[in-house]
PDB file of C-alpha atoms in Angstrom:
ATOM      1  CA  MET Z 782     146.520 137.689  75.701  1.00 65.00           C
ATOM      2  CA  VAL Z 783     142.268 136.757  75.948  1.00 67.00           C
ATOM      3  CA  ASP Z 784     144.065 132.891  77.024  1.00 61.00           C
ATOM      4  CA  ASP Z 785     146.359 134.170  79.152  1.00 62.00           C
ATOM      5  CA  LEU Z 786     143.766 136.617  80.798  1.00 65.00           C
ATOM      6  CA  VAL Z 787     142.030 133.801  81.274  1.00 60.00           C
ATOM      7  CA  THR Z 788     143.638 131.207  82.313  1.00 55.00           C
ATOM      8  CA  ASN Z 789     146.170 132.823  84.802  1.00 62.00           C
ATOM      9  CA  GLY Z 790     145.283 136.082  85.324  1.00 61.00           C
ATOM     10  CA  THR Z 791     147.508 138.899  85.730  1.00 65.00           C
ATOM     11  CA  GLN Z 792     148.119 140.838  88.834  1.00 68.00           C
ATOM     12  CA  GLU Z 793     149.801 143.760  87.260  1.00 67.00           C
ATOM     13  CA  PRO Z 794     149.487 145.398  83.606  1.00 70.00           C
ATOM     14  CA  TYR Z 795     148.855 143.230  81.101  1.00 66.00           C
ATOM     15  CA  ARG Z 796     152.137 143.733  78.945  1.00 67.00           C
ATOM     16  CA  MET Z 797     152.114 142.248  75.327  1.00 64.00           C
ATOM     17  CA  PHE Z 798     154.903 141.902  73.023  1.00 65.00           C
ATOM     18  CA  THR Z 799     155.956 140.112  69.430  1.00 60.00           C
ATOM     19  CA  SER Z 800     157.852 137.746  71.644  1.00 59.00           C
ATOM     20  CA  ARG Z 801     155.352 136.448  74.034  1.00 60.00           C
ATOM     21  CA  ALA Z 802     154.051 135.175  70.009  1.00 65.00           C
ATOM     22  CA  GLU Z 803     153.610 131.528  70.054  1.00 66.00           C
ATOM     23  CA  TYR Z 804     156.111 130.358  66.787  1.00 74.00           C
ATOM     24  CA  ARG Z 805     155.730 133.794  64.774  1.00 77.00           C
ATOM     25  CA  LEU Z 806     156.091 132.536  61.336  1.00 81.00           C
ATOM     26  CA  ILE Z 807     153.255 130.037  62.115  1.00 86.00           C
ATOM     27  CA  LEU Z 808     151.008 132.829  63.064  1.00 83.00           C
ATOM     28  CA  ARG Z 809     150.971 135.787  60.724  1.00 86.00           C
ATOM     29  CA  GLN Z 810     148.076 137.826  59.737  1.00 85.00           C
ATOM     30  CA  ASP Z 811     148.267 136.203  56.097  1.00 89.00           C
ATOM     31  CA  ASN Z 812     147.724 132.705  57.391  1.00 92.00           C
ATOM     32  CA  ALA Z 813     144.968 134.205  59.391  1.00 92.00           C
ATOM     33  CA  ASP Z 814     141.653 132.920  57.264  1.00 94.00           C
ATOM     34  CA  GLN Z 815     143.622 129.764  56.747  1.00 94.00           C
ATOM     35  CA  ARG Z 816     143.459 129.046  60.854  1.00 93.00           C
ATOM     36  CA  LEU Z 817     140.401 130.616  61.921  1.00 94.00           C
ATOM     37  CA  CYS Z 818     137.867 130.364  59.260  1.00 96.00           C
ATOM     38  CA  ALA Z 819     136.969 126.549  60.635  1.00 96.00           C
ATOM     39  CA  ILE Z 820     136.851 127.884  63.733  1.00 96.00           C
ATOM     40  CA  GLY Z 821     134.448 130.330  62.873  1.00 96.00           C
ATOM     41  CA  ARG Z 822     131.858 128.331  60.482  1.00 96.00           C
ATOM     42  CA  LYS Z 823     131.719 125.803  63.427  1.00 95.00           C
ATOM     43  CA  PHE Z 824     130.707 128.437  65.914  1.00 95.00           C
ATOM     44  CA  GLY Z 825     128.210 129.953  63.173  1.00 95.00           C
ATOM     45  CA  LEU Z 826     130.490 132.755  62.667  1.00 95.00           C
ATOM     46  CA  LEU Z 827     130.632 132.604  59.132  1.00 95.00           C
ATOM     47  CA  SER Z 828     128.045 132.981  56.277  1.00 96.00           C
ATOM     48  CA  ASP Z 829     127.608 131.108  53.880  1.00 97.00           C
ATOM     49  CA  GLY Z 830     129.258 133.554  51.285  1.00 97.00           C
ATOM     50  CA  GLN Z 831     132.308 134.182  53.698  1.00 97.00           C
ATOM     51  CA  TRP Z 832     132.417 130.073  54.325  1.00 97.00           C
ATOM     52  CA  GLN Z 833     132.656 129.963  49.803  1.00 97.00           C
ATOM     53  CA  ALA Z 834     135.020 132.785  48.513  1.00 96.00           C
ATOM     54  CA  PHE Z 835     137.503 130.893  51.637  1.00 97.00           C
ATOM     55  CA  GLU Z 836     137.557 127.711  49.698  1.00 97.00           C
ATOM     56  CA  GLN Z 837     137.561 129.799  46.181  1.00 97.00           C
ATOM     57  CA  LYS Z 838     140.996 131.838  48.017  1.00 97.00           C
ATOM     58  CA  GLN Z 839     141.899 127.649  49.300  1.00 97.00           C
ATOM     59  CA  GLU Z 840     141.186 126.339  46.200  1.00 97.00           C
ATOM     60  CA  ALA Z 841     143.089 129.175  44.610  1.00 97.00           C
ATOM     61  CA  ILE Z 842     146.155 128.691  46.930  1.00 97.00           C
ATOM     62  CA  GLU Z 843     146.971 125.486  45.747  1.00 97.00           C
ATOM     63  CA  VAL Z 844     146.502 125.555  42.139  1.00 97.00           C
ATOM     64  CA  LEU Z 845     149.340 127.617  42.019  1.00 97.00           C
ATOM     65  CA  LYS Z 846     151.427 125.724  43.792  1.00 97.00           C
ATOM     66  CA  SER Z 847     150.878 122.554  42.471  1.00 97.00           C
ATOM     67  CA  GLN Z 848     151.619 124.873  39.359  1.00 96.00           C
ATOM     68  CA  MET Z 849     154.193 126.974  40.555  1.00 96.00           C
ATOM     69  CA  LYS Z 850     155.574 122.677  41.550  1.00 96.00           C
ATOM     70  CA  SER Z 851     155.456 121.799  37.865  1.00 96.00           C
ATOM     71  CA  ALA Z 852     155.939 124.575  35.649  1.00 95.00           C
ATOM     72  CA  LEU Z 853     160.012 124.800  34.143  1.00 95.00           C
ATOM     73  CA  VAL Z 854     161.576 127.237  32.965  1.00 96.00           C
ATOM     74  CA  PHE Z 855     164.174 127.211  30.424  1.00 96.00           C
ATOM     75  CA  PRO Z 856     167.236 128.242  29.463  1.00 96.00           C
ATOM     76  CA  GLY Z 857     167.305 131.347  26.659  1.00 95.00           C
ATOM     77  CA  ASN Z 858     163.965 133.200  28.395  1.00 95.00           C
ATOM     78  CA  GLY Z 859     165.200 136.911  29.061  1.00 96.00           C
ATOM     79  CA  ALA Z 860     162.217 138.179  30.406  1.00 96.00           C
ATOM     80  CA  VAL Z 861     162.338 135.976  33.683  1.00 96.00           C
ATOM     81  CA  ASP Z 862     166.472 136.220  33.214  1.00 96.00           C
ATOM     82  CA  ALA Z 863     165.648 139.749  33.629  1.00 96.00           C
ATOM     83  CA  VAL Z 864     163.608 138.928  36.580  1.00 96.00           C
ATOM     84  CA  LEU Z 865     167.157 136.928  38.494  1.00 95.00           C
ATOM     85  CA  ASN Z 866     169.653 140.076  36.892  1.00 94.00           C
ATOM     86  CA  GLU Z 867     171.333 137.255  35.755  1.00 94.00           C
ATOM     87  CA  PRO Z 868     170.957 134.672  33.061  1.00 95.00           C
ATOM     88  CA  MET Z 869     170.026 131.203  33.682  1.00 95.00           C
ATOM     89  CA  HIS Z 870     172.048 127.904  32.384  1.00 94.00           C
ATOM     90  CA  LYS Z 871     169.618 125.163  32.875  1.00 95.00           C
ATOM     91  CA  GLU Z 872     166.587 124.765  33.551  1.00 96.00           C
ATOM     92  CA  TYR Z 873     164.523 125.524  36.928  1.00 97.00           C
ATOM     93  CA  ARG Z 874     161.056 125.296  38.790  1.00 97.00           C
ATOM     94  CA  LEU Z 875     159.301 128.160  39.560  1.00 97.00           C
ATOM     95  CA  SER Z 876     158.836 126.789  43.004  1.00 97.00           C
ATOM     96  CA  GLU Z 877     162.611 126.788  42.861  1.00 97.00           C
ATOM     97  CA  LEU Z 878     163.322 130.890  41.269  1.00 97.00           C
ATOM     98  CA  ILE Z 879     161.422 132.107  43.575  1.00 97.00           C
ATOM     99  CA  LYS Z 880     163.023 131.101  46.643  1.00 96.00           C
ATOM    100  CA  ARG Z 881     165.795 133.841  45.840  1.00 95.00           C
ATOM    101  CA  PRO Z 882     165.436 136.655  47.630  1.00 93.00           C
ATOM    102  CA  GLU Z 883     165.875 139.428  44.862  1.00 93.00           C
ATOM    103  CA  VAL Z 884     162.501 137.672  43.195  1.00 96.00           C
ATOM    104  CA  ASN Z 885     159.370 138.499  43.789  1.00 96.00           C
ATOM    105  CA  LEU Z 886     156.440 136.282  42.964  1.00 97.00           C
ATOM    106  CA  PRO Z 887     153.984 138.659  40.707  1.00 97.00           C
ATOM    107  CA  ASP Z 888     157.278 139.548  37.955  1.00 97.00           C
ATOM    108  CA  LEU Z 889     158.367 136.247  38.188  1.00 97.00           C
ATOM    109  CA  LEU Z 890     154.365 134.632  37.006  1.00 97.00           C
ATOM    110  CA  SER Z 891     154.984 137.596  34.671  1.00 96.00           C
ATOM    111  CA  ALA Z 892     157.875 136.596  33.286  1.00 96.00           C
ATOM    112  CA  ALA Z 893     157.627 132.681  32.999  1.00 95.00           C
ATOM    113  CA  ALA Z 894     153.896 133.033  31.422  1.00 94.00           C
ATOM    114  CA  CYS Z 895     151.505 132.073  33.309  1.00 94.00           C
ATOM    115  CA  PRO Z 896     148.009 133.734  34.919  1.00 92.00           C
ATOM    116  CA  LEU Z 897     147.744 136.316  37.982  1.00 94.00           C
ATOM    117  CA  PRO Z 898     145.748 134.980  40.617  1.00 95.00           C
ATOM    118  CA  GLU Z 899     144.302 137.782  43.015  1.00 95.00           C
ATOM    119  CA  LEU Z 900     146.962 139.797  44.689  1.00 94.00           C
ATOM    120  CA  GLU Z 901     146.463 138.038  48.461  1.00 94.00           C
ATOM    121  CA  VAL Z 902     146.711 134.358  46.630  1.00 96.00           C
ATOM    122  CA  ILE Z 903     149.985 135.306  45.187  1.00 96.00           C
ATOM    123  CA  GLU Z 904     151.244 137.011  48.485  1.00 95.00           C
ATOM    124  CA  GLN Z 905     149.898 133.633  51.175  1.00 95.00           C
ATOM    125  CA  VAL Z 906     152.021 131.493  48.353  1.00 96.00           C
ATOM    126  CA  GLU Z 907     154.671 133.622  48.100  1.00 97.00           C
ATOM    127  CA  ILE Z 908     155.559 133.271  51.433  1.00 95.00           C
ATOM    128  CA  GLU Z 909     155.283 129.767  51.922  1.00 94.00           C
ATOM    129  CA  PHE Z 910     157.911 128.984  49.205  1.00 96.00           C
ATOM    130  CA  LYS Z 911     160.086 131.727  50.474  1.00 95.00           C
ATOM    131  CA  TYR Z 912     160.189 130.647  54.592  1.00 92.00           C
ATOM    132  CA  GLN Z 913     159.378 127.084  54.130  1.00 92.00           C
ATOM    133  CA  GLY Z 914     162.212 126.191  55.524  1.00 91.00           C
ATOM    134  CA  TYR Z 915     161.717 127.910  58.735  1.00 91.00           C
ATOM    135  CA  ILE Z 916     157.908 127.243  58.671  1.00 91.00           C
ATOM    136  CA  ASP Z 917     158.840 123.594  57.798  1.00 92.00           C
ATOM    137  CA  ARG Z 918     161.537 124.311  60.789  1.00 89.00           C
ATOM    138  CA  GLN Z 919     159.394 125.597  63.497  1.00 87.00           C
ATOM    139  CA  THR Z 920     156.418 122.718  63.211  1.00 89.00           C
ATOM    140  CA  GLN Z 921     159.388 120.201  64.352  1.00 88.00           C
ATOM    141  CA  GLU Z 922     159.939 122.366  66.931  1.00 81.00           C
ATOM    142  CA  ILE Z 923     155.992 122.745  68.118  1.00 82.00           C
ATOM    143  CA  SER Z 924     156.004 118.459  67.145  1.00 85.00           C
ATOM    144  CA  ARG Z 925     158.320 118.062  69.295  1.00 79.00           C
ATOM    145  CA  LEU Z 926     157.820 120.518  73.056  1.00 74.00           C
ATOM    146  CA  LYS Z 927     153.657 118.593  72.620  1.00 79.00           C
ATOM    147  CA  ALA Z 928     155.551 115.285  72.948  1.00 82.00           C
ATOM    148  CA  GLN Z 929     157.496 116.114  75.669  1.00 81.00           C
ATOM    149  CA  GLN Z 930     154.480 118.435  77.409  1.00 83.00           C
ATOM    150  CA  GLY Z 931     154.412 115.268  79.974  1.00 86.00           C
ATOM    151  CA  LEU Z 932     158.265 116.253  81.438  1.00 88.00           C
ATOM    152  CA  ALA Z 933     159.052 115.639  83.995  1.00 90.00           C
ATOM    153  CA  ILE Z 934     160.604 118.296  85.869  1.00 92.00           C
ATOM    154  CA  PRO Z 935     162.794 118.101  89.025  1.00 91.00           C
ATOM    155  CA  LEU Z 936     161.176 120.082  92.464  1.00 89.00           C
ATOM    156  CA  ASP Z 937     164.826 121.248  93.003  1.00 91.00           C
ATOM    157  CA  LEU Z 938     165.564 122.039  89.352  1.00 92.00           C
ATOM    158  CA  ASP Z 939     167.841 125.282  90.085  1.00 93.00           C
ATOM    159  CA  TYR Z 940     166.819 127.124  87.237  1.00 94.00           C
ATOM    160  CA  SER Z 941     169.331 129.755  87.788  1.00 92.00           C
ATOM    161  CA  THR Z 942     172.285 127.506  86.769  1.00 90.00           C
ATOM    162  CA  ILE Z 943     169.852 127.585  83.043  1.00 92.00           C
ATOM    163  CA  SER Z 944     171.650 129.963  80.451  1.00 89.00           C
ATOM    164  CA  GLY Z 945     169.769 132.314  78.583  1.00 92.00           C
ATOM    165  CA  LEU Z 946     166.855 132.414  80.049  1.00 93.00           C
ATOM    166  CA  SER Z 947     166.205 135.975  81.767  1.00 92.00           C
ATOM    167  CA  ASN Z 948     165.463 136.842  85.510  1.00 93.00           C
ATOM    168  CA  GLU Z 949     161.912 137.332  85.223  1.00 91.00           C
ATOM    169  CA  VAL Z 950     161.222 133.577  83.812  1.00 92.00           C
ATOM    170  CA  ARG Z 951     164.408 132.233  86.667  1.00 94.00           C
ATOM    171  CA  GLN Z 952     161.956 134.417  89.676  1.00 92.00           C
ATOM    172  CA  LYS Z 953     158.448 132.633  87.801  1.00 90.00           C
ATOM    173  CA  LEU Z 954     159.662 129.322  87.316  1.00 92.00           C
ATOM    174  CA  ALA Z 955     160.995 128.959  91.095  1.00 92.00           C
ATOM    175  CA  GLN Z 956     158.112 130.266  92.480  1.00 90.00           C
ATOM    176  CA  VAL Z 957     155.398 128.113  90.658  1.00 89.00           C
ATOM    177  CA  LYS Z 958     158.132 125.262  90.739  1.00 91.00           C
ATOM    178  CA  PRO Z 959     155.955 123.726  87.693  1.00 90.00           C
ATOM    179  CA  GLU Z 960     155.521 120.017  87.425  1.00 90.00           C
ATOM    180  CA  ASN Z 961     156.744 119.293  83.927  1.00 90.00           C
ATOM    181  CA  LEU Z 962     157.524 121.147  80.320  1.00 89.00           C
ATOM    182  CA  GLY Z 963     152.662 122.091  79.708  1.00 87.00           C
ATOM    183  CA  GLN Z 964     152.931 123.769  83.575  1.00 88.00           C
ATOM    184  CA  ALA Z 965     155.638 124.987  82.673  1.00 90.00           C
ATOM    185  CA  GLY Z 966     154.491 126.673  79.357  1.00 85.00           C
ATOM    186  CA  ARG Z 967     151.805 127.632  81.158  1.00 83.00           C
ATOM    187  CA  ILE Z 968     153.380 130.277  83.159  1.00 85.00           C
ATOM    188  CA  SER Z 969     152.665 133.189  82.067  1.00 78.00           C
ATOM    189  CA  GLY Z 970     155.619 135.305  81.292  1.00 80.00           C
ATOM    190  CA  VAL Z 971     157.159 131.868  80.292  1.00 86.00           C
ATOM    191  CA  THR Z 972     158.398 132.142  76.389  1.00 85.00           C
ATOM    192  CA  PRO Z 973     158.274 128.873  74.003  1.00 82.00           C
ATOM    193  CA  ALA Z 974     161.946 129.697  73.229  1.00 86.00           C
ATOM    194  CA  ALA Z 975     162.097 129.289  77.575  1.00 90.00           C
ATOM    195  CA  VAL Z 976     160.709 125.804  77.339  1.00 89.00           C
ATOM    196  CA  SER Z 977     162.373 125.174  75.039  1.00 87.00           C
ATOM    197  CA  LEU Z 978     165.812 126.043  76.754  1.00 91.00           C
ATOM    198  CA  LEU Z 979     163.977 123.886  79.842  1.00 92.00           C
ATOM    199  CA  LEU Z 980     163.500 121.150  77.603  1.00 89.00           C
ATOM    200  CA  VAL Z 981     166.953 121.082  76.028  1.00 90.00           C
ATOM    201  CA  HIS Z 982     168.721 121.811  80.131  1.00 91.00           C
ATOM    202  CA  LEU Z 983     165.889 118.299  81.009  1.00 89.00           C
ATOM    203  CA  LYS Z 984     167.670 116.211  78.240  1.00 84.00           C
ATOM    204  CA  ARG Z 985     171.228 117.080  79.495  1.00 85.00           C
ATOM    205  CA  LYS Z 986     171.160 116.369  82.748  1.00 77.00           C
ATOM    206  CA  GLY Z 987     168.550 113.269  82.205  1.00 68.00           C
ATOM    207  CA  GLY Z 988     171.765 112.371  79.648  1.00 46.00           C
ATOM    208  CA  LEU Z 989     174.287 113.273  81.912  1.00 39.00           C
ATOM    209  CA  ALA Z 990     172.189 110.899  84.473  1.00 40.00           C
ATOM    210  CA  LYS Z 991     172.155 108.105  82.503  1.00 41.00           C
ATOM    211  CA  ARG Z 992     175.806 107.539  82.246  1.00 37.00           C
ATOM    212  CA  ALA Z 993     176.651 108.452  85.365  1.00 37.00           C
ATOM    213  CA  ALA Z 994     174.382 105.397  86.754  1.00 39.00           C
ATOM    214  CA  THR Z 995     176.389 102.642  83.599  1.00 41.00           C
ATOM    215  CA  ILE Z 996     179.792 103.896  85.298  1.00 37.00           C
TER     216      ILE Z 996
END
C-alpha cells in the first residue's frame, strides 16, 4: 500500500485485496522477521537485544532443518507409525515425512525422540518443508520476471486480445501504454498474475514473428 501511494498515487478510494500482494507464498507473516529485520537493523530500528534474539532464532531454524535432513527413521518405530497412521516399510528422513499432509512437526519430533525447539521455530520450519516445492516455483517466477522487466511492449498492442486479463487491467494498460514489462508491473491495479499473462503473450507473439520471418 505504501509503495502504491508513494510511487503511483491514487485518484479513488484505495482498496486492499490479498490478491494484490506480490508473491503471497513468500510474503508470509511467519517469515516477516527474516525479510525485514536486517533492513530494520540497518536503519537503527532494532536494539542489540532484538537483533540477538533474531539471530538466535535463525540459528535454531537452520539447526532444526539440518537435523531433519539428516535424521533417519527406520521401520518398526511404533511412535512414528502412529503419527503417520500407517506402518513404514522403509527408512525415511524426517524432512520427507513432514511433507505428508496429515503429519505435524511437533508430533513427528516427539515420536522420533528429537528435542523440541521454540514453537515459532517449529512453525517456520514446518511451513518451509511442506510448501518447499511451491515456494521454489514462485522464487523461479520472480527471477524470471525480474530478468524480463526490460522486455519491450509494442505501443499498439491490443490488450483485449490477451485472455485472462480483467477488464480493469486491460483499461489501465491501454490508458498508460507502458513501454516495457517493468513499467506495466508498476501500474496500480496490475497484479503479478497479469504481468505473467502479458509476458506469455509477448513471448508467444515474438515466437510467431520469428517463425514468420523465416518463411
